[in-house]
Short mmCIF file of C-alpha atoms in Angstrom, two decimals:
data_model
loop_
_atom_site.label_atom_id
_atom_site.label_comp_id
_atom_site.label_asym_id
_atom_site.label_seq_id
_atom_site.Cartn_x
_atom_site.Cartn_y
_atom_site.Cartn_z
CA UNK A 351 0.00 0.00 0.00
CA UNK A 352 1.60 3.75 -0.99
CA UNK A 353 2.27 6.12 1.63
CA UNK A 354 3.54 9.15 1.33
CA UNK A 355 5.19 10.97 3.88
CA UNK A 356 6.56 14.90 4.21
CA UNK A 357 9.18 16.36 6.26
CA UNK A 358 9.50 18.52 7.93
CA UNK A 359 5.44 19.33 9.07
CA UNK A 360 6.51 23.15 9.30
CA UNK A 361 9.38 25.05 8.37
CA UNK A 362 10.27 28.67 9.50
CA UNK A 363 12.31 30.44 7.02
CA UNK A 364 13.70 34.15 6.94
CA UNK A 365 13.03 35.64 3.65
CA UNK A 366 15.75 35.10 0.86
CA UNK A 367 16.38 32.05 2.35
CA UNK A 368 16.60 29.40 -0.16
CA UNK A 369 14.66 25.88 1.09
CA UNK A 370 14.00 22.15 0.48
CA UNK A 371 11.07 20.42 0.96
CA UNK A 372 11.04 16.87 1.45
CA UNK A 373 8.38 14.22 -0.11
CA UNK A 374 9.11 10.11 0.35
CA UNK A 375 6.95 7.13 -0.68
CA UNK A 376 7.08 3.86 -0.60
CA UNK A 377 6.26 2.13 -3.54
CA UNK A 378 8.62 3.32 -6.75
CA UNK A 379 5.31 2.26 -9.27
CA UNK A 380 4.11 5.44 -9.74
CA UNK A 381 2.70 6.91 -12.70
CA UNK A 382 3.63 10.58 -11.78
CA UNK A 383 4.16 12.73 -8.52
CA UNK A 384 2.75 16.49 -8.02
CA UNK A 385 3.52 19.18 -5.83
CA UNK A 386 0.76 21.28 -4.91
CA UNK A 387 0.24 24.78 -2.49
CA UNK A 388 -2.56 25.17 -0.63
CA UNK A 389 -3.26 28.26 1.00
CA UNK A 390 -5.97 29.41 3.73
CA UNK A 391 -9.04 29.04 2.99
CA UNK A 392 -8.16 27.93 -0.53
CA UNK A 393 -8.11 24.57 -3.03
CA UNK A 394 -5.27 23.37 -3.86
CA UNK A 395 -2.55 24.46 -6.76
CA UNK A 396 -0.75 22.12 -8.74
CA UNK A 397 3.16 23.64 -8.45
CA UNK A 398 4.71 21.09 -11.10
CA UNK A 399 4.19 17.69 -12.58
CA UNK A 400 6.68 15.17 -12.51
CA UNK A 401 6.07 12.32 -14.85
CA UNK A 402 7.84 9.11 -13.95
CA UNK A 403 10.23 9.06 -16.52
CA UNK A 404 11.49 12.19 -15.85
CA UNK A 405 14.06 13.51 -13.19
CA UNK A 406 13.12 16.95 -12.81
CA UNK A 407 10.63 20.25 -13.70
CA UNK A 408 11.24 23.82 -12.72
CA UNK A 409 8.85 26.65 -12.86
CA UNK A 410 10.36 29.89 -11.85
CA UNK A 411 11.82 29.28 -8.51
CA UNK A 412 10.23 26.28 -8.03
CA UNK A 413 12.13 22.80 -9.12
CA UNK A 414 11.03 19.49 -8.37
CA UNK A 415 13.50 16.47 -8.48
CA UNK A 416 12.42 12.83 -8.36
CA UNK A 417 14.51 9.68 -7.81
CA UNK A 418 11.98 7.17 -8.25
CA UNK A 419 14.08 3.81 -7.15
CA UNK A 420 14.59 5.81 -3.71
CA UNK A 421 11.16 6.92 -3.37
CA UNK A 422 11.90 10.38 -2.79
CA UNK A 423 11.30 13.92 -4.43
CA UNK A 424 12.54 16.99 -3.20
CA UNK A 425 11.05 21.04 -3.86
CA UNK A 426 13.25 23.67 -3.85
CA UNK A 427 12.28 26.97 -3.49
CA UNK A 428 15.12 29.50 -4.28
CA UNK A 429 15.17 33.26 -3.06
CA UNK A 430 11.87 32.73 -0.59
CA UNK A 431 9.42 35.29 -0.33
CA UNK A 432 6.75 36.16 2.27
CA UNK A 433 3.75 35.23 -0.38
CA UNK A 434 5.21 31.61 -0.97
CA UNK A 435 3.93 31.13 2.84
CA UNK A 436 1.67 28.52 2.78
CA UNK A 437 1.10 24.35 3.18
CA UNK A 438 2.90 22.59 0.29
CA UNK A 439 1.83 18.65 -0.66
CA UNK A 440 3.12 16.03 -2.20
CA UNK A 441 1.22 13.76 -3.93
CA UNK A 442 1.88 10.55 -5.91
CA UNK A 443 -0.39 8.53 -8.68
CA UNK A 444 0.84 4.92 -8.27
CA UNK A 445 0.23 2.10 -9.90
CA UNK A 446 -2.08 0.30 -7.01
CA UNK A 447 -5.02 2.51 -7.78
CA UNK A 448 -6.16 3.95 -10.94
CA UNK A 449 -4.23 7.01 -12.49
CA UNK A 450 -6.87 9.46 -11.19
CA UNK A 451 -6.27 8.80 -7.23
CA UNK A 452 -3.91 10.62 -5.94
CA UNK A 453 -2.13 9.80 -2.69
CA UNK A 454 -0.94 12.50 -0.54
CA UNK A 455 1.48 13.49 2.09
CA UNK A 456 0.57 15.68 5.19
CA UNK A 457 1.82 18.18 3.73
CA UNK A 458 4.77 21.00 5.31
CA UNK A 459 3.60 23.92 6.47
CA UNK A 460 6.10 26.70 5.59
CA UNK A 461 6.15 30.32 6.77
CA UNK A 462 8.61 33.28 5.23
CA UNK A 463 9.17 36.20 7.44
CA UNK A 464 9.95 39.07 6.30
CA UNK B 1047 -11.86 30.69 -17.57
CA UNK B 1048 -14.25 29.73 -14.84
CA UNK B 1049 -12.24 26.68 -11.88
CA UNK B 1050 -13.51 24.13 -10.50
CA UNK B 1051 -16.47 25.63 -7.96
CA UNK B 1052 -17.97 23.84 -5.09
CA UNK B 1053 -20.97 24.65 -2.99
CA UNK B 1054 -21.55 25.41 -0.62
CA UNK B 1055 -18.24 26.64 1.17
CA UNK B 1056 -19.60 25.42 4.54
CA UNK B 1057 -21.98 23.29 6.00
CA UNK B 1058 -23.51 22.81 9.46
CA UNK B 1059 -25.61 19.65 9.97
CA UNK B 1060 -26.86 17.49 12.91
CA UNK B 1061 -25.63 13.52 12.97
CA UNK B 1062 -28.41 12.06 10.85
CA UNK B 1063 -29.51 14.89 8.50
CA UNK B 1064 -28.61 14.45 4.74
CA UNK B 1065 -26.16 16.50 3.33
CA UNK B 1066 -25.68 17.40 -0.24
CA UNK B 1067 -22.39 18.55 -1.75
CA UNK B 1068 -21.86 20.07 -5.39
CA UNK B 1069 -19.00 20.06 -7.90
CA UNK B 1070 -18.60 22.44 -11.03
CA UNK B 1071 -15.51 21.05 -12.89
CA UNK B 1072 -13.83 23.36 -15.51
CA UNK B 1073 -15.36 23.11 -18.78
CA UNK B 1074 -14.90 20.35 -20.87
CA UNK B 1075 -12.51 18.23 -18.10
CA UNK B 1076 -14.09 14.89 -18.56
CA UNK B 1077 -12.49 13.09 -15.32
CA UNK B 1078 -14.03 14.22 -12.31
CA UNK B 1079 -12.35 13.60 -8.57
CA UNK B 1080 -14.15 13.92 -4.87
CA UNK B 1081 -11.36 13.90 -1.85
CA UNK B 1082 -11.36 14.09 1.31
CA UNK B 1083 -9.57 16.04 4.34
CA UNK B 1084 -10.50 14.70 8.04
CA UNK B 1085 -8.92 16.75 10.86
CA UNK B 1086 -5.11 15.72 11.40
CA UNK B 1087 -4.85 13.34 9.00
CA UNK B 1088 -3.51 13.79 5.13
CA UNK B 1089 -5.86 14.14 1.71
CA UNK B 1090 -7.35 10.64 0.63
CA UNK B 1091 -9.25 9.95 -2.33
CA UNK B 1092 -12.87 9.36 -2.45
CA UNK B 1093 -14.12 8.65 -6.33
CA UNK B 1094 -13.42 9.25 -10.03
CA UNK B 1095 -15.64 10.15 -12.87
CA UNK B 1096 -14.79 9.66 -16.36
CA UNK B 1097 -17.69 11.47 -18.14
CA UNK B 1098 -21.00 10.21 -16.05
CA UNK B 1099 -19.50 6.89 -15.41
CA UNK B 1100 -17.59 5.70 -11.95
CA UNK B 1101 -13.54 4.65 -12.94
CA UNK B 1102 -12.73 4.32 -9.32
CA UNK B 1103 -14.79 4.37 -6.19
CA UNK B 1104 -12.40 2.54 -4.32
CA UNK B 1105 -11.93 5.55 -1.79
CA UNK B 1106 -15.66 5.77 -0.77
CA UNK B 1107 -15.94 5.25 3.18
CA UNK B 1108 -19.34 3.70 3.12
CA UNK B 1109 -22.61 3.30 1.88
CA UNK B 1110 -23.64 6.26 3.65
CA UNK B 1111 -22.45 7.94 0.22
CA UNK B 1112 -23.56 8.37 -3.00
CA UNK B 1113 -21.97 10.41 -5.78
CA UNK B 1114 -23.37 11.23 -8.87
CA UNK B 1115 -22.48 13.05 -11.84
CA UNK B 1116 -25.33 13.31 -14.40
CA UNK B 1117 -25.11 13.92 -18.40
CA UNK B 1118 -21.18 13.82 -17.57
CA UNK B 1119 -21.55 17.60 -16.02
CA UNK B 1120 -21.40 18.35 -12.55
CA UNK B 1121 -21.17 16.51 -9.85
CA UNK B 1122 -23.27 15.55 -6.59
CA UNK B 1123 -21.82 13.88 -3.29
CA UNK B 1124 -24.39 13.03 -1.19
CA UNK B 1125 -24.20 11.95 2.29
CA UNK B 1126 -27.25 10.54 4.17
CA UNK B 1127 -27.43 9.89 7.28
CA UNK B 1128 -24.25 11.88 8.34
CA UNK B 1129 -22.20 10.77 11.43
CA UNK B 1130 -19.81 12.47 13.35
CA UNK B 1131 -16.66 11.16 11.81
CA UNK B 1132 -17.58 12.80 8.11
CA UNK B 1133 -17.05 15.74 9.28
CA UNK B 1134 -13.72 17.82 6.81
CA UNK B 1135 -13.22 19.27 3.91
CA UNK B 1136 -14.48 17.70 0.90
CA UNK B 1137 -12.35 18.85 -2.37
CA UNK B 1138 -13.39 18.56 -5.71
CA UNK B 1139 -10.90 18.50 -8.57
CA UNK B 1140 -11.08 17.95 -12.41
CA UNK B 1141 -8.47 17.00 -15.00
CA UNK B 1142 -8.43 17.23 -18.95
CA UNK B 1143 -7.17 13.44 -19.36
CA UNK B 1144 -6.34 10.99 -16.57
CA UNK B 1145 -2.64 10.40 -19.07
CA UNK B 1146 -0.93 13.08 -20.56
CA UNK B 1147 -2.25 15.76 -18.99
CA UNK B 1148 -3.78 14.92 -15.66
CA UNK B 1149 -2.78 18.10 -13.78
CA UNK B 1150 -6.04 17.86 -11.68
CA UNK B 1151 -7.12 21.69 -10.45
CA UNK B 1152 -8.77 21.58 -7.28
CA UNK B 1153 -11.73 23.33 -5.86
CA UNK B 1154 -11.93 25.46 -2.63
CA UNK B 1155 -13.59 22.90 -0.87
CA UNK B 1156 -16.50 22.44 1.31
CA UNK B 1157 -16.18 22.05 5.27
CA UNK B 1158 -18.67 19.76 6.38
CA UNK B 1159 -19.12 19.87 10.18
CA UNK B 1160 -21.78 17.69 11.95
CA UNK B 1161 -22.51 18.14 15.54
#
């Protein structure tokens, strides 16, 4: 069964401050993994896609890494601001279910001060 | 161009009343998703529409709900009678195609409280 876990739960960064968020699973048969912000209040945004066959995606300062036989992915934020404050998730597609369901992390709670 | 809506934002029922939850998915998204959020624990997947028809309702909790998504449109969760533990938020999300583009955009979400 997948499971996907994120860590750290919150982070406390000063702004400029470039950061790494962490995202492990457990099964390596995935079909893609997503990162997605969530603010207050708010749905969810998907950040970047990550198809399995691919190592990385980048979006601004946003890049997403995957190492599939490890089970891990990694988002790095570079130059942090105060507006990228917010919960970020992880989630996977894996082969155990169909394409559509998504399994996600916890999520990590990060805060920028200014 | 209009995302994925859900009403109503919040809801406030007794254990036992019905509840009724809507989805809007973006225009022309034919795959449909209903999630879950229950306090402290992570996102989990309810169901998946492709058009009006059920892919995957291996997520659903119980019997104590129905979804339905008529002429392939939006989207209905139903949940009848409600107990304490469905309280959350309920997310709705829709994606173009389930496999080259399956970004799936998410909806605000409804909170469902039952007292």
């Amino acid at each position: 069964k997948q499971e996907v876990t994120q860590i750290p739960a919150a982070l406390s960064v000063p702004e400029g401050e470039n950061l790494v968020l962490n995202c492990s699973f457990t099964d390596s048969a995935i079909y893609n993994l997503q990162w997605f912000r969530q603010d207050p209040g708010k749905g969810l945004t998907s950040l970047l896609l990550i198809q399995s066959s691919q190592r990385e995606q980048t979006s601004g300062r946003l890049n997403a890494s995957l190492d599939k036989s490890s089970g891990r992915s990694t988002l790095y934020i570079a130059a942090s601001q105060p507006g990228d404050s917010a919960t970020y998730l992880c989630a996977v597609s894996s082969y155990g279910g169909s394409q559509g369901n998504l399994i996600f992390g916890k999520g990590t709670k990060l805060s920028v001060k200014p | 161009e209009a995302g994925v809506t859900q009403f109503p934002s919040h809801s406030v029922i007794e254990k036992g009343q019905t509840v009724t939850l809507r989805c809007d998915p973006i225009s022309g998204h034919d795959n449909l998703y209903w999630y879950r959020r229950v306090m402290g624990k992570e996102i989990k997947f309810l169901l998946h529409f492709v058009k009006e028809s059920k892919q995957d309702e291996s997520g659903m909790p119980n019997n104590r709900f129905l979804a339905e998504r008529t002429g392939g449109t939006y989207s209905t969760l139903k949940v009848q009678p409600a107990e304490l533990e469905d309280s959350g938020v309920y997310f709705c999300a829709s994606s173009q195609d389930v496999r080259d583009n399956m970004i799936q955009y998410f909806g605000a979400g409804t909170r469902l409280s039952v007292l």
